[in-house]
Amino acid sequence: MVLQKLLDYGFNGYQAPAMPQASRSTKRKAKFQRRAEDNQLCAFDLLASVAGELLQEKENPTTSIDTSSEKDQLEFVKEGQDANKPSKAELSDEGSCDDKNLSPLSSQATNQNDCLKEFPHLGIDGHSRFASVITSSSFIAEKLVDGKSHKMENVTTTEVILDSSGYPKDSHLKLDGHTGKVKDELHKFGEVQNGNGIEMSSLEDPLDGKPPLLISLDANTKLSGHSDRIPCGSLSKGCDNVPVVSRDDDENSSGCTYTCSAKTNSIRPKTCIGDNRISKASASKFRKVAEKSKDNTLSKSDRDLRCTYHSKNCNRGQSSEINIPFKKRKLLNYSSVSNSNKFIKSGGTGIYYSPENCMNQDVCNSSPGMHKDPGISSSEACQHQTLQCRGSHVKLRIKSFRVPELFIEVPESATVGSLKKAVMDAVSSVLGGELHIGVILQGKKVRDDSKTLLQTGISHDNQLDALGFTLEPNSSQSLPIVCAAHSPHPSADIPQHVTRYPSSQAVIHQRIQGNSDMLLEHQENSLGSLVENDHDSAPSPFNTYIDKDMTDSKKLVTVPEMDKEELAVVPGVHKPRRSEVVQRRIRRPFTVDEVEALVQAVEKLGTGRWRDVKLCAFDNAKHRTYVDLKDKWKTLVHTARISPQQRRGEPVPQELLDRVLVAHAYWSQHQHPQTGFFNKGQGLSATSSLVDGMGLLVSDLCY
DNA sequence: GTTAGGG
DNA sequence: CCCTAAC
């Protein structure tokens, strides 16, 4: 029996979309699957990412940020697993040690906040630290002290904000709704004083709570975690009493508005950027990615001399390729999205946790447990973030996450327990993937980790609604690490072969606020255009290529088969082959330069020779197929025919559109004469191309 | 493998 | 962008 169940992992209300009944047509099913894949942006991934990063850091003591003592470690373990080994093997991305490339800030962080290393803090700077452990609602917090584990049960969530010294300030965790308990516990265990990490063990049934994650940022925080800070004066936007929109609060989401309060630097203008924290590891990965992009970046002059488009997205390449863009659609099933209203008070001084009941009315207006709008878009449902302005901090409230689509197939005779296990395994597999964090601002991906939030523009409150995060699969080519590299599960509970779906399958888009539609749009676009356009190679039509020859990331999508093993491990449980689910390519809007190149090529070659067009002008743009070019031309023609007001996306110069119309008209007239020079006989020979009529030489364009 | 079109 | 019929 294929359950195709809506798996509500309790991670803030995610529910996998229902699968079409088997009776439905294959096509429909396929489409559905595709859509489902697109929706695989889930909170869970973020969690996985955070957890993974955390572990990674732990795994790589060499990392600059990892200077803390051995005992001061935080681990993320699953229930039933050994406190230590399982989590490591399970969650750490052994393959990479990017941490070595951590930004200077990271290093700095090391010295100042050793205790933080264990926390998957999001963002770091010298001011304060925010460590968060996203957990499902029910966890047991454990602390490892000298190898000994001390449990703190009923810790539903653990989010810690550490101050510059690396210690939690105003520790304020809530345990089961009881504020301070955690704190007490922490103190009891010496957490606060010693900065010992907290180990999280999920309870057996962590499926009900959906604590949102709140990320606090520091205005000075750099994406990369660089230590260099922006002068206070540089903080342009004050945010006193600036109510930061708590998007989509219309629903149950709690709209929390903050008032800026001077923080460390009283003089510093308040920005709506607060204690933003992004995991160091993530930052390092950002950097890594950014560096990759460098290699693929052409100088302006080069580009001008070259022909093909070198994919500006090369750096995103592998990971982005497998990214699953969000689709504009409503998620039919998403429940208990806002069951939990975890809230973290910012100010960089404290451990905050607002339980599901939204205890803090001041900051949380949402009705606990409310989650209507069944028609809300998936992203909206799953990614409730709120940027709050308080002092110079920005609070990101990730209200919920979604679990990527998971298919579980179990025999009817299977026990509920086995079903749970199957689900757990699937979830575990997701956690095991190595993920990267992506930051999307205004629909564009921010790749420069070294930029500060201010420089990036994240500090501008007017852009907050366009800020989003993505969980990107590890770009590492070593897919094997996904499954093979992991050591066997020490715990009998978790099969060694727990599906370790490549994180590639689970991309998460986190958005902070704003209407979902817009965001979705942005998200899709974001993956196509990056903030750092300077890295983009605006392909100069007709020349040579310079592409970095990025490996087609698609291959990363390929999922190592592990079904059999899994089946063996979990009797009665069959996991569908991920490979069966085709990944929709990421949307990559054409740039003006690309459009120009396309127009130029078509002017010369005509509209029936897309392969030639591709070879001529986009040979190195691996992500542009001739079908893409054909499609683009189609849209260009359409665009050129409609009024400017009706056009969307990045505006195409009218001049180009005019050329499109001219070329289109021309080739419509001259297209069919089959000369026999070409396979399809379409188009005219080069010597009679439109370009020739325009006084241009073919040689100038191609070849 | 390409092209052309509908979705 | 995807899917596919038709070449």
XYZ file of C-alpha atoms (C1' of nucleotides) in Angstrom:
717
model
C 0.000 0.000 0.000
C 1.393 3.223 -0.942
C 0.600 5.624 1.676
C 1.649 8.617 -0.187
C 0.709 10.099 2.951
C 0.753 13.647 3.775
C 3.564 13.726 6.073
C 3.150 16.287 8.568
C 6.340 16.177 10.361
C 5.316 18.786 12.630
C 7.952 20.969 11.317
C 5.810 23.903 11.348
C 3.046 22.556 9.476
C 4.485 21.077 6.460
C 2.509 18.590 4.710
C 3.575 16.961 1.630
C 1.143 17.455 -1.129
C -1.140 14.627 -1.701
C -0.239 12.345 -4.432
C -2.654 11.682 -7.146
C -4.390 8.447 -6.934
C -2.829 5.627 -8.688
C -5.756 5.555 -10.949
C -4.835 8.835 -12.391
C -3.003 9.154 -15.550
C 0.653 8.765 -15.601
C 1.099 12.134 -16.991
C -0.825 13.755 -14.336
C 1.000 11.850 -11.784
C 4.248 12.855 -13.247
C 3.231 16.416 -13.200
C 2.144 16.129 -9.742
C 5.402 14.698 -8.734
C 7.162 17.448 -10.358
C 5.160 19.947 -8.553
C 5.723 18.153 -5.403
C 9.378 18.292 -5.991
C 9.182 21.930 -6.485
C 7.712 22.192 -3.144
C 10.447 20.488 -1.486
C 11.611 23.469 0.217
C 11.095 22.755 3.696
C 11.907 23.859 7.028
C 13.220 20.587 7.719
C 15.972 21.237 5.386
C 16.885 24.303 7.135
C 16.984 22.378 10.242
C 19.040 19.834 8.554
C 21.288 22.469 7.317
C 21.760 23.999 10.617
C 22.241 20.733 12.261
C 24.511 19.622 9.571
C 26.601 22.652 9.744
C 26.793 22.302 13.365
C 28.012 18.862 13.128
C 30.265 19.686 10.361
C 31.976 22.153 12.440
C 32.266 19.659 15.072
C 33.630 17.240 12.685
C 36.223 19.583 11.519
C 38.069 20.833 14.471
C 40.472 22.433 12.128
C 37.986 24.965 11.256
C 38.888 28.338 12.352
C 35.814 28.617 14.335
C 36.310 25.456 16.069
C 38.507 26.227 18.885
C 36.396 25.309 21.730
C 37.282 22.520 23.941
C 36.230 19.111 23.118
C 33.662 18.832 25.716
C 31.988 21.965 24.779
C 30.118 20.564 22.009
C 26.690 20.540 20.911
C 25.277 17.728 19.097
C 22.170 17.001 17.414
C 21.165 13.519 17.922
C 18.171 11.572 17.260
C 16.400 9.760 19.850
C 17.545 6.331 20.333
C 20.854 7.083 18.955
C 23.951 7.214 20.811
C 24.474 10.636 22.018
C 27.593 11.082 20.086
C 28.271 8.893 17.183
C 24.943 8.783 15.533
C 24.612 12.408 15.112
C 27.965 12.773 13.690
C 27.693 10.087 11.232
C 24.256 11.072 10.486
C 24.411 14.698 10.089
C 27.813 15.846 9.415
C 28.773 16.416 5.914
C 31.975 14.683 6.017
C 32.908 15.520 2.592
C 33.680 19.084 2.998
C 35.754 21.032 5.264
C 34.951 24.368 3.947
C 35.302 25.782 7.276
C 38.865 26.199 6.575
C 37.864 28.888 4.308
C 35.942 30.675 6.833
C 36.031 34.310 6.740
C 38.179 36.309 9.005
C 35.231 36.890 11.098
C 34.878 33.317 11.700
C 38.323 33.232 12.996
C 37.602 36.079 15.148
C 34.587 34.400 16.348
C 36.667 31.573 17.401
C 38.636 33.527 19.748
C 35.800 35.288 21.214
C 33.209 32.700 21.306
C 34.497 29.318 21.535
C 31.385 28.075 22.973
C 29.547 28.948 19.904
C 31.148 26.601 17.647
C 28.720 23.999 18.457
C 25.761 26.037 17.685
C 24.522 26.431 14.268
C 24.295 30.057 14.775
C 23.031 31.955 11.920
C 25.288 34.751 11.278
C 28.080 35.864 13.327
C 29.841 38.911 14.207
C 31.704 40.263 17.048
C 28.755 41.691 18.767
C 26.617 38.890 19.561
C 25.861 35.509 18.496
C 22.853 33.705 17.881
C 22.779 30.087 17.967
C 19.782 28.252 17.126
C 18.926 24.729 17.053
C 15.892 24.153 15.156
C 14.138 21.296 16.505
C 10.906 19.687 16.221
C 8.600 20.402 18.959
C 9.633 17.707 21.226
C 13.161 17.279 22.007
C 15.211 16.440 24.834
C 17.946 18.806 25.332
C 21.089 17.304 26.375
C 24.264 18.716 27.274
C 27.481 16.985 26.922
C 29.715 17.533 29.772
C 32.903 15.705 29.597
C 31.307 13.144 27.510
C 28.494 12.749 29.868
C 25.114 13.551 28.736
C 22.687 15.451 30.795
C 19.244 15.558 29.590
C 16.841 18.330 29.857
C 13.585 16.962 28.903
C 10.755 18.806 27.448
C 12.800 21.361 25.829
C 10.697 22.023 22.926
C 13.037 24.347 21.304
C 16.406 25.622 21.769
C 17.477 28.848 20.447
C 20.194 30.702 21.996
C 21.494 34.071 21.517
C 24.914 34.636 22.702
C 26.559 37.811 23.357
C 29.877 38.922 22.147
C 31.546 36.951 24.764
C 29.987 33.917 23.436
C 27.753 33.345 26.320
C 24.082 33.368 26.341
C 22.672 36.542 27.563
C 19.444 36.763 29.282
C 19.093 33.194 28.754
C 15.529 32.677 28.321
C 14.517 29.428 27.059
C 11.171 28.092 27.601
C 10.486 24.626 28.435
C 7.059 23.517 27.795
C 5.933 26.979 28.081
C 7.754 27.697 31.212
C 10.099 30.411 30.636
C 13.358 30.246 32.258
C 13.394 26.640 32.839
C 15.897 26.019 30.285
C 17.905 28.777 31.508
C 17.884 27.315 34.872
C 18.768 24.071 33.445
C 21.498 25.553 31.502
C 22.881 27.126 34.525
C 22.476 23.976 36.376
C 24.563 22.293 33.855
C 26.870 25.087 33.582
C 25.729 25.803 30.123
C 25.707 29.433 30.421
C 28.905 29.703 32.211
C 30.760 27.190 30.301
C 29.136 27.560 27.052
C 28.554 23.927 26.820
C 26.529 22.894 23.963
C 23.189 21.410 24.187
C 22.499 18.191 22.692
C 19.182 17.668 21.245
C 17.459 14.440 21.102
C 14.218 14.222 19.434
C 11.517 12.458 21.177
C 9.736 9.699 19.628
C 6.966 11.760 18.425
C 8.288 15.075 17.469
C 5.690 15.550 14.942
C 3.402 17.961 16.461
C 5.307 21.012 17.307
C 6.443 23.420 14.733
C 8.559 25.934 16.394
C 9.522 28.641 14.090
C 13.015 29.712 13.961
C 13.882 33.149 14.720
C 17.064 34.466 13.501
C 18.535 37.477 14.894
C 21.037 39.447 13.043
C 23.404 42.059 13.895
C 23.522 45.064 11.774
C 27.160 44.662 11.432
C 26.925 41.154 10.580
C 28.304 40.156 7.346
C 27.004 37.358 5.449
C 30.317 35.844 5.506
C 30.868 36.645 9.008
C 33.656 38.965 8.393
C 34.770 40.769 11.336
C 35.105 44.070 9.766
C 32.202 46.078 10.667
C 30.471 48.845 9.107
C 30.853 52.090 10.797
C 27.887 52.971 12.756
C 27.336 55.843 10.552
C 27.025 53.602 7.676
C 23.863 52.300 8.976
C 21.617 54.413 7.051
C 18.255 53.392 8.044
C 17.112 54.114 11.401
C 14.421 51.998 12.631
C 13.192 53.411 15.777
C 9.785 52.277 16.214
C 9.793 51.151 12.759
C 7.331 48.452 12.644
C 8.698 45.880 10.493
C 6.094 44.188 8.635
C 5.246 40.889 9.902
C 4.234 39.501 6.702
C 1.491 37.134 6.211
C 0.487 37.720 9.654
C -2.834 38.097 8.231
C -3.163 34.591 9.156
C -2.193 32.984 12.247
C 1.246 34.136 11.918
C 2.185 36.196 14.712
C 3.067 39.599 13.756
C 5.705 40.800 15.917
C 6.747 44.294 15.680
C 9.680 45.601 17.392
C 10.974 48.828 18.274
C 14.503 49.550 17.735
C 16.498 49.891 20.784
C 19.959 51.037 20.853
C 22.237 48.248 21.394
C 25.848 47.929 21.801
C 26.513 51.010 19.987
C 24.228 53.636 21.125
C 25.403 56.051 18.560
C 24.902 53.761 15.774
C 21.875 54.487 13.790
C 19.425 51.835 14.268
C 18.857 49.719 11.425
C 16.377 47.128 10.975
C 19.075 44.721 11.159
C 19.622 42.987 14.247
C 21.391 40.053 15.417
C 21.296 38.336 12.227
C 23.034 35.152 12.464
C 23.934 32.878 9.813
C 25.831 29.851 10.507
C 29.455 30.224 10.062
C 29.592 27.097 8.195
C 27.008 28.418 5.895
C 28.937 31.520 5.475
C 31.954 29.614 4.595
C 30.059 27.768 2.057
C 28.791 30.936 0.684
C 32.248 32.008 0.297
C 33.172 28.831 -1.283
C 30.493 29.242 -3.769
C 31.426 32.776 -4.374
C 34.928 31.772 -5.066
C 33.751 29.298 -7.492
C 31.977 31.991 -9.247
C 35.106 33.934 -9.579
C 36.630 31.274 -11.595
C 33.774 31.440 -13.837
C 33.671 35.067 -14.087
C 34.947 36.834 -17.052
C 36.241 40.226 -17.159
C 34.105 42.664 -18.873
C 36.525 42.933 -21.671
C 36.700 39.268 -22.043
C 33.073 38.991 -22.281
C 32.955 41.550 -24.894
C 35.281 39.568 -26.945
C 33.680 36.344 -26.515
C 30.741 34.832 -27.956
C 28.903 32.515 -25.787
C 27.377 33.110 -22.544
C 29.339 31.810 -19.910
C 26.870 30.938 -17.428
C 26.788 33.520 -14.857
C 25.212 30.981 -12.785
C 28.063 28.701 -12.950
C 28.835 29.289 -9.430
C 25.436 28.210 -8.585
C 25.906 25.519 -10.980
C 25.626 22.320 -9.302
C 23.661 23.311 -6.443
C 21.354 25.660 -8.089
C 20.698 23.413 -10.893
C 19.166 21.064 -8.593
C 17.370 23.626 -6.757
C 13.762 23.234 -6.862
C 12.104 26.434 -7.636
C 9.001 27.248 -5.885
C 5.963 27.277 -7.887
C 3.158 29.561 -7.515
C 0.603 27.368 -6.252
C -1.314 26.724 -3.258
C -0.449 24.034 -1.000
C -3.557 22.234 -0.369
C -2.433 20.601 2.692
C -0.589 22.336 5.251
C -1.668 22.200 8.708
C -0.675 23.496 11.996
C 1.539 25.882 10.331
C 1.540 28.152 13.166
C 1.048 25.722 15.841
C 4.063 26.869 17.463
C 5.030 30.353 17.757
C 8.397 30.109 18.971
C 9.827 33.393 19.392
C 13.169 34.566 20.191
C 13.748 37.798 21.689
C 16.561 39.578 20.151
C 18.771 42.197 21.463
C 21.571 39.812 21.268
C 21.248 39.161 24.839
C 19.390 36.183 25.676
C 18.015 32.908 24.931
C 14.539 33.269 23.908
C 11.988 30.938 23.109
C 8.429 31.604 22.742
C 6.547 28.412 22.887
C 3.805 27.531 20.660
C 1.367 29.218 22.772
C 2.905 32.437 21.985
C 3.285 33.350 25.514
C 4.649 36.676 24.794
C 1.764 38.645 23.634
C 3.808 41.657 23.197
C 5.635 40.209 20.425
C 3.339 37.635 19.271
C -0.104 38.320 18.208
C -0.849 35.221 16.484
C -3.281 32.811 17.749
C -1.572 29.703 18.762
C -2.335 26.761 16.769
C -4.197 28.733 14.251
C -3.591 27.751 10.811
C -6.240 28.378 8.422
C -5.741 29.498 4.917
C -5.477 26.061 3.614
C -5.058 27.637 0.330
C -2.082 29.557 1.257
C 0.851 29.045 -0.910
C 3.165 26.470 0.233
C 5.967 28.808 0.682
C 3.881 31.110 2.603
C 2.672 28.402 4.764
C 6.028 27.095 5.395
C 8.131 30.049 5.628
C 6.898 32.554 7.927
C 9.610 34.831 8.743
C 9.419 38.144 10.188
C 11.971 40.746 10.239
C 11.763 42.685 13.303
C 13.454 45.835 13.962
C 14.840 46.329 17.281
C 17.816 48.306 17.955
C 20.233 47.635 15.230
C 19.043 44.195 14.863
C 16.896 42.484 12.456
C 14.983 39.584 13.558
C 14.170 36.951 11.151
C 11.464 34.789 12.172
C 11.263 31.633 10.299
C 8.034 30.462 11.399
C 7.851 27.204 9.754
C 9.576 24.837 7.544
C 8.508 22.243 5.265
C 9.681 18.803 4.869
C 10.504 17.841 1.386
C 8.263 15.512 -0.283
C 8.665 12.098 1.032
C 7.021 9.063 -0.194
C 6.515 6.195 2.027
C 5.396 2.892 0.943
C 4.614 0.260 3.418
C 2.598 -2.843 3.281
C -0.751 -2.760 4.854
C 0.437 -5.324 7.227
C 3.085 -3.025 8.440
C 2.755 -1.780 11.919
C 2.283 1.766 12.846
C 5.597 1.559 14.475
C 7.271 0.549 11.312
C 5.529 3.328 9.554
C 6.860 5.762 12.026
C 10.205 4.327 11.567
C 9.964 4.657 7.884
C 9.026 8.243 8.217
C 11.754 8.822 10.659
C 14.232 7.309 8.345
C 13.130 9.463 5.569
C 13.418 12.499 7.681
C 16.732 11.446 8.933
C 17.942 11.054 5.470
C 17.042 14.567 4.759
C 18.936 15.738 7.727
C 21.955 13.950 6.596
C 22.358 15.930 3.488
C 24.833 18.631 3.239
C 23.179 21.848 2.583
C 24.217 25.290 1.818
C 22.415 28.328 2.806
C 21.517 30.799 0.206
C 20.448 34.318 0.767
C 18.103 35.894 -1.615
C 17.450 39.534 -1.577
C 15.076 41.244 -3.865
C 14.884 38.189 -5.886
C 18.537 37.975 -6.352
C 20.897 35.697 -4.797
C 23.495 37.220 -2.657
C 26.693 35.449 -3.189
C 29.226 37.638 -1.673
C 29.580 36.425 1.794
C 31.921 39.148 2.641
C 29.378 41.811 2.196
C 27.704 43.156 5.191
C 24.048 43.172 5.489
C 24.092 46.839 5.016
C 26.116 46.628 1.909
C 23.889 43.996 0.632
C 20.896 46.020 1.386
C 19.384 43.719 3.851
C 19.477 46.433 6.357
C 16.990 48.406 4.436
C 13.701 47.826 5.890
C 12.091 48.447 2.605
C 13.696 45.386 1.319
C 13.047 43.113 4.095
C 10.145 41.605 2.457
C 12.329 40.416 -0.275
C 14.786 38.643 1.858
C 14.808 34.983 1.728
C 16.906 32.025 2.465
C 17.414 28.912 0.599
C 18.774 25.651 1.513
C 20.830 24.413 -1.271
C 22.173 21.017 -1.761
C 25.767 20.424 -1.442
C 27.469 21.274 -4.620
C 30.069 18.760 -3.957
C 30.447 16.352 -6.718
C 30.931 13.634 -4.305
C 27.461 12.531 -4.119
C 28.593 9.322 -2.628
C 29.168 11.003 0.608
C 25.536 11.341 0.757
C 25.120 7.778 1.418
C 28.256 5.817 1.432
C 30.479 8.084 3.295
C 28.346 7.982 6.277
C 29.297 5.627 8.888
C 26.802 3.090 9.924
C 24.323 4.095 12.403
C 25.468 3.024 15.730
C 21.957 2.988 16.712
C 19.929 0.074 15.812
C 17.071 2.343 15.479
C 18.283 4.033 12.476
C 19.258 1.904 9.663
C 22.592 2.542 8.306
C 21.131 2.981 4.975
C 18.759 5.528 5.951
C 18.040 7.214 2.817
C 20.287 10.052 2.562
C 18.547 11.888 -0.042
C 20.846 14.302 -1.549
C 20.016 17.529 -0.101
C 19.762 18.590 -3.588
C 16.355 17.326 -3.417
C 15.476 19.546 -0.679
C 15.924 23.111 -1.373
C 14.340 25.513 0.870
C 13.370 28.954 0.226
C 12.985 30.999 3.215
C 11.373 34.192 2.938
C 11.013 36.655 5.550
C 8.027 38.575 4.690
C 6.058 40.051 1.969
C 3.385 38.527 -0.006
C 3.977 35.075 -1.018
C 3.297 35.599 -4.614
C 5.883 38.167 -4.981
C 8.258 36.127 -3.146
C 7.692 33.108 -5.094
C 8.370 35.083 -8.106
C 11.473 36.393 -6.597
C 12.599 33.109 -5.543
C 12.372 31.766 -8.913
C 14.086 34.683 -10.354
C 16.501 34.854 -7.647
C 18.073 31.704 -8.629
C 18.588 33.008 -12.007
C 20.027 36.315 -11.307
C 22.352 37.119 -8.622
C 23.028 40.227 -6.854
C 26.516 40.124 -7.939
C 25.844 40.641 -11.475
C 29.281 41.805 -11.902
C 30.151 38.242 -11.959
C 27.737 37.578 -14.587
C 29.190 37.232 -17.889
C 27.152 39.165 -20.199
C 27.802 37.121 -23.167
C 28.894 39.001 -26.110
C 27.136 37.568 -28.970
C 29.074 35.608 -31.382
C 32.471 35.046 -30.217
C 34.242 32.511 -28.277
C 33.220 30.935 -25.165
C 34.717 31.046 -21.859
C 32.491 28.976 -19.958
C 33.887 27.395 -16.987
C 32.592 24.188 -18.187
C 30.766 23.572 -15.134
C 29.703 20.140 -14.703
C 26.153 19.828 -15.333
C 24.704 19.991 -11.980
C 21.901 17.908 -13.091
C 23.854 14.910 -12.414
C 23.830 15.808 -8.852
C 20.224 15.290 -8.899
C 20.828 11.763 -9.500
C 20.222 9.887 -6.434
C 22.305 6.981 -5.588
C 20.218 4.010 -5.364
C 19.705 2.930 -1.898
C 16.291 1.683 -2.049
C 17.174 -1.855 -1.715
C 19.228 -1.291 1.251
C 16.658 0.745 2.845
C 14.128 -1.802 2.231
C 16.304 -4.296 3.822
C 16.797 -2.216 6.810
C 13.295 -1.200 7.248
C 11.213 -4.177 6.538
C 8.104 -3.424 4.755
C 9.191 0.014 3.972
C 9.860 0.920 0.456
C 11.055 4.261 -0.473
C 10.352 5.483 -3.893
C 13.322 6.183 -6.000
C 14.041 9.765 -5.956
C 15.590 9.414 -9.283
C 12.187 8.798 -10.595
C 11.217 12.233 -9.751
C 12.531 14.512 -12.370
C 13.740 17.776 -11.172
C 12.442 20.798 -12.828
C 15.185 23.046 -13.886
C 15.686 26.202 -12.080
C 14.281 29.246 -13.697
C 16.897 31.464 -15.132
C 15.543 34.540 -16.669
C 17.362 35.758 -19.670
C 19.466 38.752 -19.162
C 19.418 41.620 -21.524
C 22.750 40.573 -22.808
C 21.506 37.152 -23.502
C 18.523 38.544 -25.233
C 20.704 40.650 -27.361
C 22.827 37.729 -28.280
C 19.784 35.750 -29.107
C 18.348 38.456 -31.236
C 21.559 38.873 -33.038
C 21.845 35.213 -33.700
C 18.331 34.908 -34.907
C 18.720 37.882 -37.127
C 21.441 36.020 -38.771
C 20.339 32.460 -38.641
C 16.667 32.722 -38.631
C 14.041 31.246 -36.439
C 14.187 27.706 -37.496
C 17.650 26.824 -36.599
C 17.746 26.891 -32.896
C 20.491 24.438 -32.660
C 22.671 26.654 -34.711
C 21.650 29.606 -32.693
C 22.619 27.764 -29.652
C 25.972 26.776 -31.019
C 26.626 30.172 -32.302
C 25.691 32.346 -29.446
C 25.105 30.166 -26.471
C 27.450 27.347 -26.930
C 28.945 27.816 -23.584
C 25.800 28.598 -21.807
C 25.227 25.113 -20.684
C 21.998 25.955 -19.102
C 20.515 27.297 -22.282
C 19.336 24.681 -24.609
C 18.200 25.393 -28.064
C 14.753 24.718 -26.870
C 15.232 27.378 -24.307
C 16.348 29.763 -26.961
C 13.427 28.920 -29.071
C 11.130 29.452 -26.166
C 12.772 32.664 -25.330
C 12.365 33.897 -28.813
C 8.784 33.001 -28.622
C 8.327 35.024 -25.539
C 10.331 37.839 -26.960
C 8.071 38.049 -29.906
C 5.156 38.055 -27.620
C 6.695 40.610 -25.403
C 7.434 42.840 -28.301
C 3.852 42.748 -29.311
C 2.322 43.656 -26.070
C 2.328 46.995 -24.434
C 5.182 47.851 -22.158
C 2.767 47.962 -19.308
C 1.946 44.387 -19.791
C 5.480 43.257 -19.781
C 6.992 41.722 -16.789
C 10.323 40.849 -15.509
C 13.461 42.571 -16.386
C 12.590 45.041 -19.064
C 14.021 44.375 -22.426
C 15.216 47.408 -24.294
C 12.709 48.472 -26.819
C 15.398 48.502 -29.362
C 15.862 44.840 -28.951
C 12.212 44.171 -29.082
C 11.988 46.096 -32.247
C 14.687 43.983 -33.692
C 12.841 40.954 -32.576
C 9.814 41.997 -34.495
C 11.811 42.831 -37.534
C 13.691 39.602 -37.470
C 10.604 37.644 -36.774
C 8.827 39.260 -39.651
C 11.723 38.768 -41.902
C 12.229 35.144 -41.161
C 8.590 34.500 -41.360
C 8.868 35.476 -44.941
C 12.141 33.911 -45.769
C 12.138 30.966 -43.603
C 10.829 28.131 -45.558
C 12.784 28.169 -48.687
C 14.509 24.896 -48.228
C 17.914 25.272 -49.551
C 19.095 21.953 -48.534
C 22.071 23.457 -46.870
C 20.657 22.696 -43.564
C 19.157 19.710 -42.064
C 15.792 21.099 -41.881
C 16.335 23.347 -44.715
C 14.927 26.110 -42.694
C 16.148 29.576 -42.871
C 18.312 31.050 -45.433
C 21.877 30.536 -46.092
C 24.079 32.788 -44.165
C 24.640 34.944 -47.115
C 21.062 35.913 -47.311
C 20.337 36.405 -43.715
C 18.618 39.330 -42.299
C 21.858 40.447 -40.929
C 23.264 40.736 -44.347
C 20.475 42.960 -45.261
C 21.407 45.065 -42.338
C 24.859 45.483 -43.542
C 26.431 43.204 -41.088
C 28.820 40.511 -41.816
C 28.049 37.084 -40.801
C 31.557 36.672 -39.726
C 30.993 39.361 -37.247
C 28.352 37.413 -35.644
C 29.348 33.899 -35.731
C 32.070 31.606 -36.696
C 18.751 14.775 -32.104
C 15.835 18.860 -33.782
C 11.981 21.568 -34.505
C 7.578 23.483 -33.530
C 3.892 24.329 -30.497
C 0.882 23.763 -26.811
C 0.834 23.858 -21.829
C 10.374 25.651 -18.553
C 8.185 21.313 -19.638
C 6.296 17.940 -22.735
C 5.865 15.849 -27.091
C 4.439 15.034 -31.626
C 6.597 14.947 -35.852
C 10.587 14.801 -38.391
